[in-house]
Short mmCIF file of C-alpha atoms in Angstrom, two decimals:
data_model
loop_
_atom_site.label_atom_id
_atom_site.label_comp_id
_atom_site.label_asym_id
_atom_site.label_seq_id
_atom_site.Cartn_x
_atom_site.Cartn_y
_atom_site.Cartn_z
CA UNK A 1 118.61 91.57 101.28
CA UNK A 2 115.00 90.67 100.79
CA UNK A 3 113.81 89.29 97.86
CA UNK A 4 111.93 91.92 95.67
CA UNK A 5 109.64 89.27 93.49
CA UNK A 6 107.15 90.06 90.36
CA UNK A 7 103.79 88.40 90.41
CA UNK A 8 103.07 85.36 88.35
CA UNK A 9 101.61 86.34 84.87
CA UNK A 10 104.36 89.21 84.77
CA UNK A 11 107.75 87.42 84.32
CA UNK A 12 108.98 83.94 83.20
CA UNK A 13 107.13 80.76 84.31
CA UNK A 14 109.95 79.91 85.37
CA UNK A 15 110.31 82.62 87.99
CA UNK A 16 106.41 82.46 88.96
CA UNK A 17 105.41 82.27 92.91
CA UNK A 18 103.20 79.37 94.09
CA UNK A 19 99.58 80.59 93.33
CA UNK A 20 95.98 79.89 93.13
CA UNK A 21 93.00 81.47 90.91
CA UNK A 22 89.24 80.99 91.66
CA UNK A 23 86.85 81.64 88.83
CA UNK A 24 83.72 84.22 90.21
CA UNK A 25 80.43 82.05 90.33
CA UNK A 26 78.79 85.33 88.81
CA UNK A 27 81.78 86.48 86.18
CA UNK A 28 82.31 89.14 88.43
CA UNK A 29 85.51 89.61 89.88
CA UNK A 30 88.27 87.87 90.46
CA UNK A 31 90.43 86.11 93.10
CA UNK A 32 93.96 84.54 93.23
CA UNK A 33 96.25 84.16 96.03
CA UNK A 34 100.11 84.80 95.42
CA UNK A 35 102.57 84.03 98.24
CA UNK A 36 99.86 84.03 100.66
CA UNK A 37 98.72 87.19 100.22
CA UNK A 38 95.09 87.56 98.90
CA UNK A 39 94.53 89.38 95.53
CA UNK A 40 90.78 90.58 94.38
CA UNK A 41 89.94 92.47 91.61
CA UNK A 42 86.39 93.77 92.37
CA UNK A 43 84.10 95.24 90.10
CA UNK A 44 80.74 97.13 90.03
CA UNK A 45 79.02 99.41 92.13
CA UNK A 46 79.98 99.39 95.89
CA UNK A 47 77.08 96.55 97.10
CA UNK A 48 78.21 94.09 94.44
CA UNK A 49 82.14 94.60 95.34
CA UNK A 50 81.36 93.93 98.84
CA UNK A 51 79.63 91.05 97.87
CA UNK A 52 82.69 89.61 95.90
CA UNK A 53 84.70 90.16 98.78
CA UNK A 54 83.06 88.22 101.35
CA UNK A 55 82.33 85.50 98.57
CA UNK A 56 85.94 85.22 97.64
CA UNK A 57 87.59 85.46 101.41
CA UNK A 58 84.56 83.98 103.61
CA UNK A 59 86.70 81.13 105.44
CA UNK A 60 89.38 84.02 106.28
CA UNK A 61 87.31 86.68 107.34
CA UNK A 62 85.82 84.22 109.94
CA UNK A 63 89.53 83.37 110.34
CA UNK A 64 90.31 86.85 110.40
CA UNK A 65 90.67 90.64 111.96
CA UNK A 66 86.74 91.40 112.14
CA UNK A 67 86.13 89.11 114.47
CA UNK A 68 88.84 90.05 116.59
CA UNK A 69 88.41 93.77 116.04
CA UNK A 70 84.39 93.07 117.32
CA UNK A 71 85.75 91.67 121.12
CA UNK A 72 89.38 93.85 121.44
CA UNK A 73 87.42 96.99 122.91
CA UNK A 74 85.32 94.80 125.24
CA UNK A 75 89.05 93.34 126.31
CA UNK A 76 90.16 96.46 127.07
CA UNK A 77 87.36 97.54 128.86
CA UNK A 78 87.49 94.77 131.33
CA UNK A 79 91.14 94.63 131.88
CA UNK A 80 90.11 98.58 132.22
CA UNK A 81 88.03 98.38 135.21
CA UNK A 82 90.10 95.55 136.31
CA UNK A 83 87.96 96.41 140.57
CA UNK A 84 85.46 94.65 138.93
CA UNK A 85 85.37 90.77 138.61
CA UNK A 86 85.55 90.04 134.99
CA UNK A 87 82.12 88.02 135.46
CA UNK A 88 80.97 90.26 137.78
CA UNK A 89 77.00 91.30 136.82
CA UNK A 90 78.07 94.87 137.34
CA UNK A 91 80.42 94.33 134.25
CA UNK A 92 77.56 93.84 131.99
CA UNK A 93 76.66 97.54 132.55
CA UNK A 94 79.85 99.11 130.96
CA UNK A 95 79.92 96.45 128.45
CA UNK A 96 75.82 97.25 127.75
CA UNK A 97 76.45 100.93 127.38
CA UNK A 98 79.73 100.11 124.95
CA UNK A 99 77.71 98.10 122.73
CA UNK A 100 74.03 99.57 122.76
CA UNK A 101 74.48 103.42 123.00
CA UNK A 102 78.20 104.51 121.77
CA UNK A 103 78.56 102.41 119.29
CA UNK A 104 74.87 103.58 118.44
CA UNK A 105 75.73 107.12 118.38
CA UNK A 106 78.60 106.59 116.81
CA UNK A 107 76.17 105.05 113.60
CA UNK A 108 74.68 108.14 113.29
CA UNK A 109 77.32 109.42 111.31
CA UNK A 110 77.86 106.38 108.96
CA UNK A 111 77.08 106.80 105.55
CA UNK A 112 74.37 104.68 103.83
CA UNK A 113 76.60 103.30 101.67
CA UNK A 114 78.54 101.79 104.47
CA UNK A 115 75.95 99.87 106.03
CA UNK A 116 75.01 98.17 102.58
CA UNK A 117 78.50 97.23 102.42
CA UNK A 118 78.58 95.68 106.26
CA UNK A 119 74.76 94.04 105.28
CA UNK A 120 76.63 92.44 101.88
CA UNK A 121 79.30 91.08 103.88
CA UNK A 122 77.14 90.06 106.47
CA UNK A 123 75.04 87.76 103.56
CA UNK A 124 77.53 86.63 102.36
CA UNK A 125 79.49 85.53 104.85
CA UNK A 126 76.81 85.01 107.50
CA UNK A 127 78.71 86.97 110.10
CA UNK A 128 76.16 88.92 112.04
CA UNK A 129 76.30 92.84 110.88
CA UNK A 130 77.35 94.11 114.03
CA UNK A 131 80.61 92.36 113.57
CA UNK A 132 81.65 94.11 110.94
CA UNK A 133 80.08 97.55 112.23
CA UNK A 134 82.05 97.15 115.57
CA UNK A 135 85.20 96.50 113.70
CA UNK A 136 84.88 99.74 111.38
CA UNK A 137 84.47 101.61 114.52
CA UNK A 138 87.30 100.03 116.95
CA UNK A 139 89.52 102.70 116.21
CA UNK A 140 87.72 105.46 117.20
CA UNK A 141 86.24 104.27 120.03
CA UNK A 142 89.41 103.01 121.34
CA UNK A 143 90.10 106.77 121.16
CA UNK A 144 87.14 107.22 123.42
CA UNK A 145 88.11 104.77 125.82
CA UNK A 146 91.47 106.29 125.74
CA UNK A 147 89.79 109.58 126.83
CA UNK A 148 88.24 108.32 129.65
CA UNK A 149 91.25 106.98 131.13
CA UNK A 150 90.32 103.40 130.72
CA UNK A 151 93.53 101.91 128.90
CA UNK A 152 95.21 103.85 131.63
CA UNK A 153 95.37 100.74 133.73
CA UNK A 154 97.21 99.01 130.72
CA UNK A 155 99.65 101.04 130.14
CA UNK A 156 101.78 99.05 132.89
CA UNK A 157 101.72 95.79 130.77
CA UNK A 158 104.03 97.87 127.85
CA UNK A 159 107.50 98.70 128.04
CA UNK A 160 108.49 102.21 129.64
CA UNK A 161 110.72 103.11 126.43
CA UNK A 162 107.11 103.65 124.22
CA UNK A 163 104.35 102.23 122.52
CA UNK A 164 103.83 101.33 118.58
CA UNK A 165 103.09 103.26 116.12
CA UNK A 166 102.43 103.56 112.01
CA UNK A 167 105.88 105.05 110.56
CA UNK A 168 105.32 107.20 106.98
CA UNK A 169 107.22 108.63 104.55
CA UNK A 170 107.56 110.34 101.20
CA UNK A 171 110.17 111.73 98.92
CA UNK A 172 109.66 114.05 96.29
CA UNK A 173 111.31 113.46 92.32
CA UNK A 174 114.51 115.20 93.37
CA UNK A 175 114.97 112.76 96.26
CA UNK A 176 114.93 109.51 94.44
CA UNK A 177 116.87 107.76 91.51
CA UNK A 178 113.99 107.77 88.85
CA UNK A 179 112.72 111.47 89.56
CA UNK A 180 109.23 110.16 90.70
CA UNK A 181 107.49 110.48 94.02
CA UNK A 182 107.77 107.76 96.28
CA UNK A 183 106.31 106.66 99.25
CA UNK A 184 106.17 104.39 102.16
CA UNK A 185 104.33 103.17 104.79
CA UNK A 186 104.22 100.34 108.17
CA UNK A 187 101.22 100.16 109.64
CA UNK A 188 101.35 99.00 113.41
CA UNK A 189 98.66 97.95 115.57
CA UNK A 190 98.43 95.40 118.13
CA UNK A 191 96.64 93.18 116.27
CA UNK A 192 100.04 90.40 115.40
CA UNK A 193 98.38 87.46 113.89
CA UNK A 194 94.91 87.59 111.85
CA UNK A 195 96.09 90.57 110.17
CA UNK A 196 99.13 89.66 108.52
CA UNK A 197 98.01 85.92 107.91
CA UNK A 198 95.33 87.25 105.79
CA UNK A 199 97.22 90.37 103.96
CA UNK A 200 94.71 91.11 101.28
CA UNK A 201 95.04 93.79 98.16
CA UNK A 202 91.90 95.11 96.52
CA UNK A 203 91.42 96.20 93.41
CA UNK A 204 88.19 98.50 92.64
CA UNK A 205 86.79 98.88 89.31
CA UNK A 206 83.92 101.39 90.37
CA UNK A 207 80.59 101.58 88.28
CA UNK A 208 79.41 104.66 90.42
CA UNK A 209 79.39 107.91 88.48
CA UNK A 210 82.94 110.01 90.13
CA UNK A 211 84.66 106.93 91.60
CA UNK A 212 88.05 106.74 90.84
CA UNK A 213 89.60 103.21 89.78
CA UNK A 214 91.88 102.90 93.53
CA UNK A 215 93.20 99.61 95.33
CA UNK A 216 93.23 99.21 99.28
CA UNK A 217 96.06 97.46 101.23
CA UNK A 218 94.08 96.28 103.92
CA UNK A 219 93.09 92.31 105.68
CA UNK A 220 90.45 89.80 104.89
CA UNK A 221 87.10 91.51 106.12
CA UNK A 222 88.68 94.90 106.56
CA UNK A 223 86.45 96.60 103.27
CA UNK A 224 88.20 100.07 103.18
CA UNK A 225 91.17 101.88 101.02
CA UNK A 226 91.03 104.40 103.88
CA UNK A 227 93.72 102.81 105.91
CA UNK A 228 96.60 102.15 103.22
CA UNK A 229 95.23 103.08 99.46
CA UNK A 230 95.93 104.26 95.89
CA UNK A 231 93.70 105.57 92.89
CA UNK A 232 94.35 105.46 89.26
CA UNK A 233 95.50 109.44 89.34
CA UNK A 234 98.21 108.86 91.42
CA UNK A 235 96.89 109.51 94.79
CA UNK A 236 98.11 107.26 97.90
CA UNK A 237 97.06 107.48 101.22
CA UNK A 238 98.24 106.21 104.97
CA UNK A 239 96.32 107.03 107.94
CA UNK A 240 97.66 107.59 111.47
CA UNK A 241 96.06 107.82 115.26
CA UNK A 242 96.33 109.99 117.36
CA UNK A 243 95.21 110.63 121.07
CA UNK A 244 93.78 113.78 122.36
CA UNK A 245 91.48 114.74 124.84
CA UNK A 246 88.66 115.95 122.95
CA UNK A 247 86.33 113.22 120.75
CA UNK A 248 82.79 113.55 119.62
CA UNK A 249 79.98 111.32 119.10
CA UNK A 250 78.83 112.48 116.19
CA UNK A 251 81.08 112.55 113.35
CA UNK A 252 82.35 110.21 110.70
CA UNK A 253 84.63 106.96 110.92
CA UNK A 254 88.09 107.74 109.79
CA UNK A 255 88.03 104.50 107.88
CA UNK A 256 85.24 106.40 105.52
CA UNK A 257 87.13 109.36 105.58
CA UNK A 258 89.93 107.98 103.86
CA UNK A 259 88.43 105.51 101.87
CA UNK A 260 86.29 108.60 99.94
CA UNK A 261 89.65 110.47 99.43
CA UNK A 262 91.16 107.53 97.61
CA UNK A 263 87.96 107.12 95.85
CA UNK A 264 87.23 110.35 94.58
CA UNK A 265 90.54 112.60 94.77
CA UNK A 266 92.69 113.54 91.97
CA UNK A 267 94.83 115.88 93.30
CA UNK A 268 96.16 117.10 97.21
CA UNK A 269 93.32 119.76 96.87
CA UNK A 270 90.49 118.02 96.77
CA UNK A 271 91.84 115.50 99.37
CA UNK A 272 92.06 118.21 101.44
CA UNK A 273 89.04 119.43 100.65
CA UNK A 274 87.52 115.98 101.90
CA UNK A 275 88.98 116.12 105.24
CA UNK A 276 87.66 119.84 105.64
CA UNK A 277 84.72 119.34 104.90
CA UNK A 278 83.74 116.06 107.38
CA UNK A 279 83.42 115.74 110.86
CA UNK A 280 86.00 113.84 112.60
CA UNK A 281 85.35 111.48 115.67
CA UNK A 282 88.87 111.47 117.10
CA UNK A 283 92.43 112.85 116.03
CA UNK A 284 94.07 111.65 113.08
CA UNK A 285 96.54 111.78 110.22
CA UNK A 286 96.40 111.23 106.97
CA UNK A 287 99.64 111.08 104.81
CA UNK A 288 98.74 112.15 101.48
CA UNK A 289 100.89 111.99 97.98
CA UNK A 290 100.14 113.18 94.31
CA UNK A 291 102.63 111.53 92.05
CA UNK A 292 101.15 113.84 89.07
CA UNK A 293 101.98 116.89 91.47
CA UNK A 294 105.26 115.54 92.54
CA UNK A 295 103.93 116.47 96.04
CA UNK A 296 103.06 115.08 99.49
CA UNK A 297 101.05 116.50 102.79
CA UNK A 298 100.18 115.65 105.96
CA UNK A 299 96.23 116.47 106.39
CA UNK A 300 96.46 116.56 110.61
CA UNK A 301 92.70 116.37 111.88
CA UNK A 302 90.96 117.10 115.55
CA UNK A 303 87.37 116.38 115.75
CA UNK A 304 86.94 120.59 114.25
CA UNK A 305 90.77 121.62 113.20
CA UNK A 306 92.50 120.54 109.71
CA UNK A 307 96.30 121.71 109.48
CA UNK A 308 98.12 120.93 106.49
CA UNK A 309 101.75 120.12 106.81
CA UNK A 310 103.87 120.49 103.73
CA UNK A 311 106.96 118.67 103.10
CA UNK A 312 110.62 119.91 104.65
CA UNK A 313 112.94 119.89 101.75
CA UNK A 314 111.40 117.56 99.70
CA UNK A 315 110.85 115.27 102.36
CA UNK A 316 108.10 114.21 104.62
CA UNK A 317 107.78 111.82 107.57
CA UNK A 318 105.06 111.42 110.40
CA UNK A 319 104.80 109.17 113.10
CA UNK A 320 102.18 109.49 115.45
CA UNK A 321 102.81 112.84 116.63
CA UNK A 322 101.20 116.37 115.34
CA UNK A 323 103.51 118.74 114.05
CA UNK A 324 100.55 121.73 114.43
CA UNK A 325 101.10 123.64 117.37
CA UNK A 326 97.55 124.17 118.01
CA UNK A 327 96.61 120.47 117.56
CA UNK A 328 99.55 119.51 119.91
CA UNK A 329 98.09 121.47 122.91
CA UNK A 330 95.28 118.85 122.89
CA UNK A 331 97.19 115.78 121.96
CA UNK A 332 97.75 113.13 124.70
CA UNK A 333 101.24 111.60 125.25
CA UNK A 334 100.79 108.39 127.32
CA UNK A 335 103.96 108.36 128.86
CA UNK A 336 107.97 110.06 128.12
CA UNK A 337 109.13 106.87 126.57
CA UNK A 338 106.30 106.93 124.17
CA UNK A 339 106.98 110.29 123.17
CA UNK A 340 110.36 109.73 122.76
CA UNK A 341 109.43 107.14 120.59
CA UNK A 342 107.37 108.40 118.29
CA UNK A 343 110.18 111.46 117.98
CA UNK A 344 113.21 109.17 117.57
CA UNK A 345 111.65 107.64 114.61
CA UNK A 346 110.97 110.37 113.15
CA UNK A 347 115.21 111.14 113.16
CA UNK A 348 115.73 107.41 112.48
CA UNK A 349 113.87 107.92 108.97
CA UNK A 350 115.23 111.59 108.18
CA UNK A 351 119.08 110.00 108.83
CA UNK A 352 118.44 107.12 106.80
CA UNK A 353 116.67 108.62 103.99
CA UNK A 354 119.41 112.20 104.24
CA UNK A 355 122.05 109.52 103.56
CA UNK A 356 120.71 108.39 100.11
CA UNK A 357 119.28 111.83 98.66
CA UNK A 358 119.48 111.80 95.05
CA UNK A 359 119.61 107.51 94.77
CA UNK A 360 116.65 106.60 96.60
CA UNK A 361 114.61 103.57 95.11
CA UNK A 362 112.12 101.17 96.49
CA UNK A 363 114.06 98.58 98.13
CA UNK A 364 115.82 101.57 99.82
CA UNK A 365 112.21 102.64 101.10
CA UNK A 366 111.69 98.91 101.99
CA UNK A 367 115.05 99.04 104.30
CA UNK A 368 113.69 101.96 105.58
CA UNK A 369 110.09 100.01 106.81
CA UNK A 370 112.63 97.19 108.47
CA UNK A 371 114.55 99.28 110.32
CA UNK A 372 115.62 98.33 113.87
CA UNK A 373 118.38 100.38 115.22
CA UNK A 374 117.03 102.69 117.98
CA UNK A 375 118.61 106.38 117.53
CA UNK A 376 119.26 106.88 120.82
CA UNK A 377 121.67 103.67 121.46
CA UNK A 378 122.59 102.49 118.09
CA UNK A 379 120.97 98.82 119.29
CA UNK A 380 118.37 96.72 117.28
CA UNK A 381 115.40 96.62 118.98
CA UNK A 382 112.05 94.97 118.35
CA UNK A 383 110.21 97.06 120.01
CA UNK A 384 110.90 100.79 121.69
CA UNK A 385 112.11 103.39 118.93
CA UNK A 386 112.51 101.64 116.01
CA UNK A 387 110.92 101.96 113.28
CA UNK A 388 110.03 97.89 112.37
CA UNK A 389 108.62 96.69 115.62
CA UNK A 390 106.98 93.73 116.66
CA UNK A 391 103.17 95.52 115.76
CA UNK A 392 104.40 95.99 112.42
CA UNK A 393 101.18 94.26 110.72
CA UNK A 394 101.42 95.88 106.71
CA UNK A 395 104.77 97.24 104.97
CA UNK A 396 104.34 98.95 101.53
CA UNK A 397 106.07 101.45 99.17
CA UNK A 398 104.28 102.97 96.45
CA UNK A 399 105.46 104.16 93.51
CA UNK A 400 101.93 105.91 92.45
CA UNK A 401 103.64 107.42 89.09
CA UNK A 402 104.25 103.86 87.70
CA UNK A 403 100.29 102.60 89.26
CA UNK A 404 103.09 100.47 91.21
CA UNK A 405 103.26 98.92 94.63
CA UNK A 406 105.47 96.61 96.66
CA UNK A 407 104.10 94.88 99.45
CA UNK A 408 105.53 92.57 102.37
CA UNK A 409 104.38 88.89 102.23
CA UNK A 410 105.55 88.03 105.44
CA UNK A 411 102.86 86.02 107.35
CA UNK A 412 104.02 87.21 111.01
CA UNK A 413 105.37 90.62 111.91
CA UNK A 414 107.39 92.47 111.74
CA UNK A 415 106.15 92.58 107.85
CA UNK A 416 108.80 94.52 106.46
CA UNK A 417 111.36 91.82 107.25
CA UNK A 418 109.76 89.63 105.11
CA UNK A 419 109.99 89.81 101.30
CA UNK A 420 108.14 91.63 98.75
CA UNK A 421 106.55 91.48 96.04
CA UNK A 422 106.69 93.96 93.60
CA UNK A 423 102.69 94.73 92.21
CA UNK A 424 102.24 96.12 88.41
CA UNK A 425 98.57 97.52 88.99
CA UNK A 426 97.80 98.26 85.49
CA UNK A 427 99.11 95.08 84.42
CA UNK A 428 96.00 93.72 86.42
CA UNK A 429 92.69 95.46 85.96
CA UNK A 430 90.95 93.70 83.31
CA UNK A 431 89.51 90.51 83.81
CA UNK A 432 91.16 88.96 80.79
CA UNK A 433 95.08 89.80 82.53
CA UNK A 434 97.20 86.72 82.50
CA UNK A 435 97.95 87.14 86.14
CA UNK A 436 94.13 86.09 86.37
CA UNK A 437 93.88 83.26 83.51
CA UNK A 438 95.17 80.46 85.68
CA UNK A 439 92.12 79.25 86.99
CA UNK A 440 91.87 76.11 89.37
CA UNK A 441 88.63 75.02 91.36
CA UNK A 442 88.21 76.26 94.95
CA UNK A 443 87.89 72.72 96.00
#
């Protein structure tokens, strides 16, 4: 079994993990890296904890997903329109329009506040700004390209049993051994490298009037609780994609969707309300739990339609797949094994977590996240059905009612093969913690 680990500053010196502190040039903030996994505690109003951020992690973000994220659509358009010759002059055009006009129109709908933070990294780092604006919006226009049929040329380089996807679940009180909600989540993309090498966890300490205290699971350069997240009343969230015909220029970035539910909810209401209330660009899910409501929902979004989808028996588990009827007319299967996929895990979790009702912990969450048998032929797989698959870039359970997380360490995916390490939130938010008083020199 994998080896569930405190931090340092938390247990016995003799049991602490190879670690190093840097003290903030400004004495705000705070950095220390535990396992290889990057820890911040940022503080202040959104500008000056972007600031700390690229300050703290500069060498990784240029070592890191933005800078991938900024090129992978332009990849996929030119493998896209693979009549063309790669250097071909008439490539330029598509590549033109994707850079000076979508993304464009897709700006119009970014909030101020965003493009301070993307300017803060920028200065800090000295990345240009459109890096990081590209790499907030790669989702979403992926879903674009999607719709157009250009990643239909692609879909011959992937197996015919499926394509990867983000596995969630959550079990209510009466499901699990302490009585508290927990919840899990493996996010997959193919992204396998800069993302897991630079696993990052930030903590927020808002100044902003309404903010909520939260941390985001989330990569070096990748500013936003909106993927994976938690606040300080108990709220986590995990976000899934979808593909559907219909998308829209003008609305919102689902990475500022969920970032402003984790930053100002405090109960399933008012996350919903959040998603109602703002224009989507694409088709998404977001997996949301209340640990003070012992409750959980899936918040399925089209660009105009929010269905709420309320746990079966204490249960709930989403792949990438609606569950809304009306949201499934418009959804976009790529192919029969992928469809397949995304339903067998779905069983694959339900089995596993049916055969522990009543015991469930967090390592048996964390078993979940690693699973490889594919329910169809009872074979480990790395890819096709599974649950743990070789896009597996970010494994965590949260256990929201203790302010609690456990996250993989593993530097290569899968992640939730690797170990983890078992995070004590409150235990970290001031300053003066003992998990931040060992402080070496950056040099």
């Amino acid at each position: 079994m994998r080896n569930w680990a405190k931090l340092p500053g938390v247990q016995s010196s003799s049991q602490l993990v190879p670690a190093i502190s840097v003290l903030p040039k400004d004495g705000a903030g705070r950095m220390r890296k535990v396992a290889g996994v990057n820890f911040l505690l940022l503080q202040g109003d959104a500008v000056s904890r972007a600031r700390q951020h690229g300050r703290y992690l500069k060498n990784e973000i240029w070592d890191g997903v933005p800078m991938v994220l900024e090129k992978k659509n332009e990849w996929i358009i030119r493998r896209g329109l693979n009549f063309l010759h790669p250097r071909s002059i008439f490539m330029e055009i598509p590549l033109w329009i994707y850079r000076n006009i979508l993304i464009s129109l897709f700006d119009r709908g970014h909030e101020p506040r965003y493009r301070w933070i993307n300017r803060a990294l920028s200065e800090e780092t000295g990345i240009p700004i459109s890096v990081f604006r590209e790499s907030i919006f790669h989702a979403d226009a992926l879903m674009l390209l999607a719709r157009t049929s250009v990643m239909k040329h692609l879909v011959r380089e992937w197996p015919s049993i499926g394509l990867p996807g983000c596995t969630s679940a959550a079990v209510l009180g009466g499901w699990t051994q302490s009585g508290r909600l927990l919840a899990a989540r493996n996010m997959d993309y193919p992204l396998i490298g800069p993302w897991e090498k630079h696993s990052t966890v930030f903590f927020h300490e808002p100044s902003e009037p309404g903010e909520i205290p939260h941390l985001g699971v989330s990569s070096a350069g990748v500013h936003t609780a909106g993927l994976t997240g938690m606040n300080l009343e108990g709220i986590t969230l995990a976000t899934h994609a979808h593909f559907a015909r219909k998308v829209v220029l003008g609305g919102s970035p689902v990475m500022e969707i969920g970032d402003e539910v984790v930053r100002r909810a405090r109960t399933i209401g008012q996350a919903v309300d959040i998603a109602r209330k703002t224009k989507r660009i694409g088709h998404w899910t977001f997996v949301v739990t209340s640990a003070a409501e012992n409750s959980a929902v899936a918040i399925e979004m089209s660009p105009d339609t929010t269905h709420v989808r309320e746990p079966d028996d204490g249960v709930l588990v989403h792949t990438n797949i609606f569950h809304s009827k009306a949201l499934q007319n418009d959804e976009a299967l790529i192919s029969g094994g992928c469809c397949a996929d995304l339903v067998g895990r779905l069983r694959r979790v339900r089995t596993l977590l049916d055969s522990r009702r009543g015991e469930i912990n967090a390592e048996d969450l964390g078993r979940v996240l690693g699973d490889q048998v594919d329910p169809e032929t009872g074979e480990s797989r790395a890819l096709g059905g599974t649950v743990s698959v070789v896009t597996t870039v970010k494994s965590v359970v949260f256990d929201a009612g203790q302010q609690r997380i456990y996250l993989s360490s593993a530097k290569e995916s899968p992640t939730a093969l690797g170990d983890f390490l078992e995070i004590p939130w409150g235990e970290f938010r001031s300053p003066r913690s003992g998990f931040w008083s060992e402080e070496v020199s950056p040099e």
